mmCIF file with all atom_site columns, C-alpha atoms in Angstrom:
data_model
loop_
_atom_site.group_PDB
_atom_site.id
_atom_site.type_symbol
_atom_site.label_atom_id
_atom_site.label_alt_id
_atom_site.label_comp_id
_atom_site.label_asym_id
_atom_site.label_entity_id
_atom_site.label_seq_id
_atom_site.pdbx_PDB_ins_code
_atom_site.Cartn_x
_atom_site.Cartn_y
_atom_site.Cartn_z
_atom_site.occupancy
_atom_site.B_iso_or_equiv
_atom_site.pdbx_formal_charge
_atom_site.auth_seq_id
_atom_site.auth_comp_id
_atom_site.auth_asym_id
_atom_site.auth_atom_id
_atom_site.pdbx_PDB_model_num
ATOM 1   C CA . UNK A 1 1   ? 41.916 143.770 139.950 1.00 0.00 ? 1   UNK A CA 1
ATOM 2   C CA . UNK A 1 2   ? 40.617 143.970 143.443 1.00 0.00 ? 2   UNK A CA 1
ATOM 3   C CA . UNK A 1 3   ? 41.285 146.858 146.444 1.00 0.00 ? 3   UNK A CA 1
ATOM 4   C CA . UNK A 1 4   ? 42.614 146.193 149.367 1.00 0.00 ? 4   UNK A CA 1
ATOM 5   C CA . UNK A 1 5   ? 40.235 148.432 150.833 1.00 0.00 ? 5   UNK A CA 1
ATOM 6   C CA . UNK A 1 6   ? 37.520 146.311 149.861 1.00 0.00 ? 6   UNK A CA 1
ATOM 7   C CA . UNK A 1 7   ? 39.010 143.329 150.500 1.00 0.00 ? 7   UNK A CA 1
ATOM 8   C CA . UNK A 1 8   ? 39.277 143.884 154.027 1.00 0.00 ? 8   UNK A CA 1
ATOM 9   C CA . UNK A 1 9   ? 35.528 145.108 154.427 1.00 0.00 ? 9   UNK A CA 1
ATOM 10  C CA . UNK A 1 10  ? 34.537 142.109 152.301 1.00 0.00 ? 10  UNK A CA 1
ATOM 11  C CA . UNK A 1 11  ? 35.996 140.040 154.968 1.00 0.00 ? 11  UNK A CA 1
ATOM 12  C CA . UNK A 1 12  ? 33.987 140.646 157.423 1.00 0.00 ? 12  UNK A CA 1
ATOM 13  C CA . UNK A 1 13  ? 32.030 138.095 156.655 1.00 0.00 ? 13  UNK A CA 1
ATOM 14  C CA . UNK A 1 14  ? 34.352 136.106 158.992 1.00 0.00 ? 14  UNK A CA 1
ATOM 15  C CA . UNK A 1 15  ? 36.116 133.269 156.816 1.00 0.00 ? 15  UNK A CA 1
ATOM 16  C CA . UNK A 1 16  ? 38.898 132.024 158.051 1.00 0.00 ? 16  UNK A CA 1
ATOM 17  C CA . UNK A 1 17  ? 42.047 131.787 156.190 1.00 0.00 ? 17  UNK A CA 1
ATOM 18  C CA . UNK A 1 18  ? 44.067 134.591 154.229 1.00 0.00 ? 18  UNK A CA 1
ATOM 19  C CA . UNK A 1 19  ? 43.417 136.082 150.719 1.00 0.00 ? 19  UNK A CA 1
ATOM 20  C CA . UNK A 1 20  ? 46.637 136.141 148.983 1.00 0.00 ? 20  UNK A CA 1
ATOM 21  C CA . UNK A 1 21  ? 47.725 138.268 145.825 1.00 0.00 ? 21  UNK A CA 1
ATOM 22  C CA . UNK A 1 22  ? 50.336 140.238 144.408 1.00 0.00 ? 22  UNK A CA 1
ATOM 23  C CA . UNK A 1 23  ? 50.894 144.035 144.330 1.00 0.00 ? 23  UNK A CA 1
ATOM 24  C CA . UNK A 1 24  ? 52.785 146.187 141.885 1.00 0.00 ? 24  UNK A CA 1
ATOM 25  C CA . UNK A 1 25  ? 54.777 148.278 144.119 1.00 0.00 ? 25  UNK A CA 1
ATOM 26  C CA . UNK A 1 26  ? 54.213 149.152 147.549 1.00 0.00 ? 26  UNK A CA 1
ATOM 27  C CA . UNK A 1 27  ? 51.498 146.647 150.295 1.00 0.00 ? 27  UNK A CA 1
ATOM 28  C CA . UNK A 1 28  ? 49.281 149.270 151.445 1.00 0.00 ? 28  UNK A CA 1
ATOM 29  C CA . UNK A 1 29  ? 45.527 149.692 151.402 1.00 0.00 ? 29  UNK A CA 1
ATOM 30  C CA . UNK A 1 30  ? 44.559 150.936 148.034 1.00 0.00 ? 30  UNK A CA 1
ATOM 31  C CA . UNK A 1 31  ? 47.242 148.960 146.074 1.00 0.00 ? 31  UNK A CA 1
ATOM 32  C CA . UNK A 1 32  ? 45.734 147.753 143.089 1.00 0.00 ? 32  UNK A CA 1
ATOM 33  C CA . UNK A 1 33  ? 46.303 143.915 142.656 1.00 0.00 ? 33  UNK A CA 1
ATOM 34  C CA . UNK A 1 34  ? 47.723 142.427 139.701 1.00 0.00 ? 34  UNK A CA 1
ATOM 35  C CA . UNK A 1 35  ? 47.425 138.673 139.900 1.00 0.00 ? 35  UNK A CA 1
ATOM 36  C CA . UNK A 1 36  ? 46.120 136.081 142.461 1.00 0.00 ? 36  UNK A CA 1
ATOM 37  C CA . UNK A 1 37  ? 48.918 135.172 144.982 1.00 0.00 ? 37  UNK A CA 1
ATOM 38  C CA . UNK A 1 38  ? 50.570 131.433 145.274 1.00 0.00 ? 38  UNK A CA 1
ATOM 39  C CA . UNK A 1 39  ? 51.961 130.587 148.825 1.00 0.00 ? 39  UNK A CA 1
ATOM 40  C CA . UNK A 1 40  ? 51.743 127.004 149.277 1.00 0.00 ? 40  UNK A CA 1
ATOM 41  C CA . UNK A 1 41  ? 49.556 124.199 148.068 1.00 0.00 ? 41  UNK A CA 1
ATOM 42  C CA . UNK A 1 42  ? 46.713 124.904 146.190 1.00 0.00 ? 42  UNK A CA 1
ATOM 43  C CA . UNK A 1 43  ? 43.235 124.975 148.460 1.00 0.00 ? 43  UNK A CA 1
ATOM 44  C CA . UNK A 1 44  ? 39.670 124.471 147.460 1.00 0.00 ? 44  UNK A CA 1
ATOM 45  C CA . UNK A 1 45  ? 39.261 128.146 147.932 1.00 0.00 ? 45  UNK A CA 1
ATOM 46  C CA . UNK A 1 46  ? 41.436 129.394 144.848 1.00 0.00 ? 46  UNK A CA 1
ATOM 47  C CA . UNK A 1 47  ? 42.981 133.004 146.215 1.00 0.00 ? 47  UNK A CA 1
ATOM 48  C CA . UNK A 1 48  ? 43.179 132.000 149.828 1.00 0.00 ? 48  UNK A CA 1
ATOM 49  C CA . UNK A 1 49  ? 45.827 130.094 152.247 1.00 0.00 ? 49  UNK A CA 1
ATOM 50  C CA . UNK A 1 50  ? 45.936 128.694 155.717 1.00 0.00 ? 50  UNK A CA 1
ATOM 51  C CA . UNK A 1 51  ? 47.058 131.054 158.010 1.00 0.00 ? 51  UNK A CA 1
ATOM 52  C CA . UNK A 1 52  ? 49.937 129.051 159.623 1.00 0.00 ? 52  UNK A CA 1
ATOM 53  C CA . UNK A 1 53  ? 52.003 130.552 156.057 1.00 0.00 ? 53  UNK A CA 1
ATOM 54  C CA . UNK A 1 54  ? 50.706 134.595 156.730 1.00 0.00 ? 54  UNK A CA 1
ATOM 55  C CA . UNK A 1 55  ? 51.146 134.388 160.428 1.00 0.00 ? 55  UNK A CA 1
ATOM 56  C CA . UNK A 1 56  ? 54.618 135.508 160.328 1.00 0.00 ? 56  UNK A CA 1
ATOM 57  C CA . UNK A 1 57  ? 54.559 137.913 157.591 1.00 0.00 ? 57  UNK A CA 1
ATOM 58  C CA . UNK A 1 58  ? 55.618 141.306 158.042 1.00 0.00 ? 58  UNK A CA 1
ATOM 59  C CA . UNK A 1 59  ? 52.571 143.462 158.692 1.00 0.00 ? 59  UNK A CA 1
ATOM 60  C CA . UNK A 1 60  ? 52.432 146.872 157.597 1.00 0.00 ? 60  UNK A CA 1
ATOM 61  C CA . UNK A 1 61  ? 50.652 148.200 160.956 1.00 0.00 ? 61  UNK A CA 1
ATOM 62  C CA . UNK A 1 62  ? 49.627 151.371 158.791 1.00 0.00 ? 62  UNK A CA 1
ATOM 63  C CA . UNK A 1 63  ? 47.779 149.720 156.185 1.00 0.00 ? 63  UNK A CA 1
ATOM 64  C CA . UNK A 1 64  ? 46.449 147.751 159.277 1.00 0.00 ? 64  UNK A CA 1
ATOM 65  C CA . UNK A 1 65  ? 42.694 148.048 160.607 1.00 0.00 ? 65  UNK A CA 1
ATOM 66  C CA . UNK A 1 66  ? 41.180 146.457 164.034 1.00 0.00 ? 66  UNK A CA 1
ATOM 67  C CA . UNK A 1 67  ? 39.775 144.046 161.716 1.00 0.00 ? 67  UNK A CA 1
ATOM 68  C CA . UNK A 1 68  ? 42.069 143.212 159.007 1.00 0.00 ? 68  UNK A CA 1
ATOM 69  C CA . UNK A 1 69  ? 45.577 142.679 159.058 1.00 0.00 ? 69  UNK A CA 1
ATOM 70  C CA . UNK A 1 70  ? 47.898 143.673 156.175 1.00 0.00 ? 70  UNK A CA 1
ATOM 71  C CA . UNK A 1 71  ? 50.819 142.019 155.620 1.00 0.00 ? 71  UNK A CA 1
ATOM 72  C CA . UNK A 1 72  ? 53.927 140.641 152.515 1.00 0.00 ? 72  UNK A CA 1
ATOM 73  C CA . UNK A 1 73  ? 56.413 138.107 152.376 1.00 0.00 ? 73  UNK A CA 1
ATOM 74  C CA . UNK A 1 74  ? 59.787 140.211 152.904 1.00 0.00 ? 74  UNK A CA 1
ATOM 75  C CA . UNK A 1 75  ? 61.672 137.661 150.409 1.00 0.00 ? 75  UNK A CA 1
ATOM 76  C CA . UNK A 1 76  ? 59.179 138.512 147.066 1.00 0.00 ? 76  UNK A CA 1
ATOM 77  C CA . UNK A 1 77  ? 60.779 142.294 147.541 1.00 0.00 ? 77  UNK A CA 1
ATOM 78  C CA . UNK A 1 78  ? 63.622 142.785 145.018 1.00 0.00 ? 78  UNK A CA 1
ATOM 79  C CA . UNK A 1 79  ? 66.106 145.675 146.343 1.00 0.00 ? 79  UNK A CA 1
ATOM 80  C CA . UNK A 1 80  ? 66.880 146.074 142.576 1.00 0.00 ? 80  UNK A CA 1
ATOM 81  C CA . UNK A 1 81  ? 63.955 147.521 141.365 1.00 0.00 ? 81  UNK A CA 1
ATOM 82  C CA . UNK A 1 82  ? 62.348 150.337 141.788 1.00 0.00 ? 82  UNK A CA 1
ATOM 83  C CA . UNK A 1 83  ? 59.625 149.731 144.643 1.00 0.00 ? 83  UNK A CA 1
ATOM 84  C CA . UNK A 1 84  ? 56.604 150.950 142.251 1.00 0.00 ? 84  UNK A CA 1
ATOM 85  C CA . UNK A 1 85  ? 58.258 148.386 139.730 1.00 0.00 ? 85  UNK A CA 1
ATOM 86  C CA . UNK A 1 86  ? 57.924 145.344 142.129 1.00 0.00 ? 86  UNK A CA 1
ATOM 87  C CA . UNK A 1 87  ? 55.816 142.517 142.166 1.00 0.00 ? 87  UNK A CA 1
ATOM 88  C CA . UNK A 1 88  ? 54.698 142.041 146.086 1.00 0.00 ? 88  UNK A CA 1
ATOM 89  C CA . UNK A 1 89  ? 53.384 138.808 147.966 1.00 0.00 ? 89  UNK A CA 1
ATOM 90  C CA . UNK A 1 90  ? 50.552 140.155 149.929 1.00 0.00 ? 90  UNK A CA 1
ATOM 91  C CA . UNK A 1 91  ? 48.069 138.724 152.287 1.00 0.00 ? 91  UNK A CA 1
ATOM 92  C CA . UNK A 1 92  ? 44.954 139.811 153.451 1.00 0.00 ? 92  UNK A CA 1
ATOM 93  C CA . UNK A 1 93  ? 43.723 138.449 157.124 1.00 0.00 ? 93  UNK A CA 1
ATOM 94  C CA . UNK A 1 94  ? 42.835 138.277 160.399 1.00 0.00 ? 94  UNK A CA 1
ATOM 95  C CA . UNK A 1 95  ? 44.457 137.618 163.187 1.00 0.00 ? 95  UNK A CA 1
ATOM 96  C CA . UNK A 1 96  ? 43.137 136.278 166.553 1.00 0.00 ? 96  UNK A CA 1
ATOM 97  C CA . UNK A 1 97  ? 42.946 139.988 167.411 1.00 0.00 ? 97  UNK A CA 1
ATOM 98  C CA . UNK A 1 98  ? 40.993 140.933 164.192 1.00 0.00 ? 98  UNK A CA 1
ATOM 99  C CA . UNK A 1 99  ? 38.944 138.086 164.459 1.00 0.00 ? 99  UNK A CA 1
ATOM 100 C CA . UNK A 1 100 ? 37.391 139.129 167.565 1.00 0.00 ? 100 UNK A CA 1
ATOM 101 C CA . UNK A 1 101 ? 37.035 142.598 166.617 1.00 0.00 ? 101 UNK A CA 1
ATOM 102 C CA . UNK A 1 102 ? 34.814 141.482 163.659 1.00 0.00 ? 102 UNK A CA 1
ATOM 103 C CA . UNK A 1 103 ? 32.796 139.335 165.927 1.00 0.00 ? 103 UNK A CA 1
ATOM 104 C CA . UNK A 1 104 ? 32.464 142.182 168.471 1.00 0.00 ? 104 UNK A CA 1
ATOM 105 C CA . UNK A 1 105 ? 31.750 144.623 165.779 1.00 0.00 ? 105 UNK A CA 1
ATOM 106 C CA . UNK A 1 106 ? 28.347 142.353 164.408 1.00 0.00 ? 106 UNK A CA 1
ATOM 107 C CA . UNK A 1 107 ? 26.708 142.101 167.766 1.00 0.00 ? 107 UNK A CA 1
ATOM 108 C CA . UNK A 1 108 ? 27.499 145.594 168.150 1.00 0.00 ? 108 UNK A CA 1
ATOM 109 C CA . UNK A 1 109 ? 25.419 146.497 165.152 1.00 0.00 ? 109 UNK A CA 1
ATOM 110 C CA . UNK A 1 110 ? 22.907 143.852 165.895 1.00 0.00 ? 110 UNK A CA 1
ATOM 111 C CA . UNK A 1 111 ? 23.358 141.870 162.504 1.00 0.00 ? 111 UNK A CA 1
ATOM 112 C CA . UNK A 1 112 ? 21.231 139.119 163.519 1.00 0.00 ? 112 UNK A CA 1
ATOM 113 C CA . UNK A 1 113 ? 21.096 137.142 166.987 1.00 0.00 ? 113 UNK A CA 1
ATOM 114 C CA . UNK A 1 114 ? 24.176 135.273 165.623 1.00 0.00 ? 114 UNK A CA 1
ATOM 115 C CA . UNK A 1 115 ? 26.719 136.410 163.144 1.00 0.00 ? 115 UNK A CA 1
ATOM 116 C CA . UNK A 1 116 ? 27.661 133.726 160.800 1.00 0.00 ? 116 UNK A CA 1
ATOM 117 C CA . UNK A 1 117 ? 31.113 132.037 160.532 1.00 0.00 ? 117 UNK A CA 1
ATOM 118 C CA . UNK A 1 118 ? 32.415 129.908 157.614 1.00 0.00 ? 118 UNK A CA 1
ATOM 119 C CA . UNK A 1 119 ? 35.036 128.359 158.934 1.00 0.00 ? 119 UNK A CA 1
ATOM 120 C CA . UNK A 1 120 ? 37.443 125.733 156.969 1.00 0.00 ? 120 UNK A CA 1
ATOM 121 C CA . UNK A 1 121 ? 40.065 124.181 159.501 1.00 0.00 ? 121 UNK A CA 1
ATOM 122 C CA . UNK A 1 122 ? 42.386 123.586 156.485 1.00 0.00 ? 122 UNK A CA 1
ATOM 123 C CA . UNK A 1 123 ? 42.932 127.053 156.299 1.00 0.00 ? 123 UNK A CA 1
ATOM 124 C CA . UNK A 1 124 ? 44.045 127.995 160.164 1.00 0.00 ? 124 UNK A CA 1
ATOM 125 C CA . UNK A 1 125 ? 47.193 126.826 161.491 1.00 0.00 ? 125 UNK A CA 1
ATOM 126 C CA . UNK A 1 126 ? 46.437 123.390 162.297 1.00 0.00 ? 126 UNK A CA 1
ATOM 127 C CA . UNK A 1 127 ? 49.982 122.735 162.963 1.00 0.00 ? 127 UNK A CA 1
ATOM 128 C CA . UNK A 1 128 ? 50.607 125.336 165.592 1.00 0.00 ? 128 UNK A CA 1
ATOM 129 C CA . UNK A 1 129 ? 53.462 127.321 163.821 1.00 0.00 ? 129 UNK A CA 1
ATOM 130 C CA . UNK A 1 130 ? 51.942 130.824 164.644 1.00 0.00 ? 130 UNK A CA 1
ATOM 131 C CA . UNK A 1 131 ? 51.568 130.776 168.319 1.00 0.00 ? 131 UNK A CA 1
ATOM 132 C CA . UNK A 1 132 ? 53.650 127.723 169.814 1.00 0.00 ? 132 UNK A CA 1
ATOM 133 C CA . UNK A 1 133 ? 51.372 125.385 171.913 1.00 0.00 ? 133 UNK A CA 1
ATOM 134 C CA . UNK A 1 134 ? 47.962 127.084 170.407 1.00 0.00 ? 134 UNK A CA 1
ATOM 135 C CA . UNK A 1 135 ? 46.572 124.708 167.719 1.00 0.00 ? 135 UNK A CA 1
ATOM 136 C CA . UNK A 1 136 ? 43.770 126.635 165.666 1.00 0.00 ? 136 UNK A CA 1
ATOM 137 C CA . UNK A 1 137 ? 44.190 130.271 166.868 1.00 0.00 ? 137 UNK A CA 1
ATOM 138 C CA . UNK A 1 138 ? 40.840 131.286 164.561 1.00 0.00 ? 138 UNK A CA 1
ATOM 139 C CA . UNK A 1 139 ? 39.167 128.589 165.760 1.00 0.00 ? 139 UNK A CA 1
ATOM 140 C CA . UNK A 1 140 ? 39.610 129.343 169.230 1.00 0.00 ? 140 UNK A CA 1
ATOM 141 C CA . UNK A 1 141 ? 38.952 133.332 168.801 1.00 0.00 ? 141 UNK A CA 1
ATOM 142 C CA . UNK A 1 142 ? 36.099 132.685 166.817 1.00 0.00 ? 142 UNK A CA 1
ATOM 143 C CA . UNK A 1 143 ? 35.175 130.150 170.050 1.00 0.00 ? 143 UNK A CA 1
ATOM 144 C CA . UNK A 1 144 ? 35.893 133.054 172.797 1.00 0.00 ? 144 UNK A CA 1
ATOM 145 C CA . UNK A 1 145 ? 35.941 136.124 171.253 1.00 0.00 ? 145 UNK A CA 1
ATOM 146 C CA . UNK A 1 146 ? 32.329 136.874 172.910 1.00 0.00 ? 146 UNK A CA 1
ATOM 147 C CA . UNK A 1 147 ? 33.375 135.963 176.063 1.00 0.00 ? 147 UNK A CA 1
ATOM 148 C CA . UNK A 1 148 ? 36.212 138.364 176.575 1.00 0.00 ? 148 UNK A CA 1
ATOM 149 C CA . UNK A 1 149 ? 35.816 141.902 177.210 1.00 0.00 ? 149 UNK A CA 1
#
C-alpha cells in the first residue's frame, strides 16, 4: 500500500501522466491505498493514466501541494456508505502549475545543470480536453516553465 505523501514527493522526478489508485475512505494525503486504480485503457506504465481523464477531477485543494495535485472521480463516491467505508478513485498529478513548480524547485536546489524529464506523450492530453485549444499542456509547461517568472 503506498502514501500519498510519498507519492507526491516521489513525483518529482517529473513524469508526466497521473498515478491512479483507490482509497478506503476519504482522498487526502496520508490515505492509505488499497488497490491500483483503473480509469481508462490500460498504458505501458501499469498505475498511471493520461492526464486528459484527471484533468477535470475534483481536487481536494487541502490535500494539494505547489507540486502535486490531489484529486477523485466524484462518481466512485457512494452516498450510502459510510465515507471511511468507501472505495475512492484517486489520482495523483501535476498540473501545468505543478509542473513548473517542480522544474523551478530543481534549479533552485541546483540538482544538476539540467533536471531530467521522462516524458511519454501518451499520457498528457493529446486531445486537448483539459484546456480547450492547448494540445499537450505538460508538454508545453515542461517546454516554458523556465522561462516564466
Amino acid at each position: 500500500m503506498a502514501d500519498l505523501r510519498i507519492l507526491c514527493v516521489a513525483l518529482l522526478s517529473n513524469s508526466a501522466g497521473a498515478d491512479t489508485f483507490v482509497t478506503e475512505g476519504a482522498p487526502y494525503k496520508g490515505a492509505k491505498t488499497t488497490e491500483a486504480g483503473q480509469y481508462d485503457y490500460t498504458t505501458r506504465q501499469p498505475g498511471k493514466t493520461r492526464y486528459g481523464l484527471v484533468c477535470r477531477l475534483t481536487v481536494v485543494e487541502r490535500n494539494t501541494d505547489p507540486e502535486c495535485a490531489v484529486g477523485y472521480d466524484k462518481r466512485s463516491v457512494d452516498a450510502g456508505r459510510g465515507a471511511e467505508r468507501q472505495k475512492v478513485k484517486v489520482a495523483a498529478f501535476a498540473r501545468p502549475k505543478e509542473i513548473k513548480a517542480r522544474l523551478r524547485r530543481a534549479y533552485e536546489l541546483g540538482l544538476g545543470d539540467t533536471p531530467v524529464v521522462v516524458y511519454n506523450i501518451d499520457l498528457d492530453d493529446f486531445e486537448g480536453d483539459c484546456d480547450p485549444g492547448v494540445m499537450s499542456p505538460q508538454l508545453e509547461a515542461y517546454a516554458t516553465a523556465t522561462y516564466e517568472s
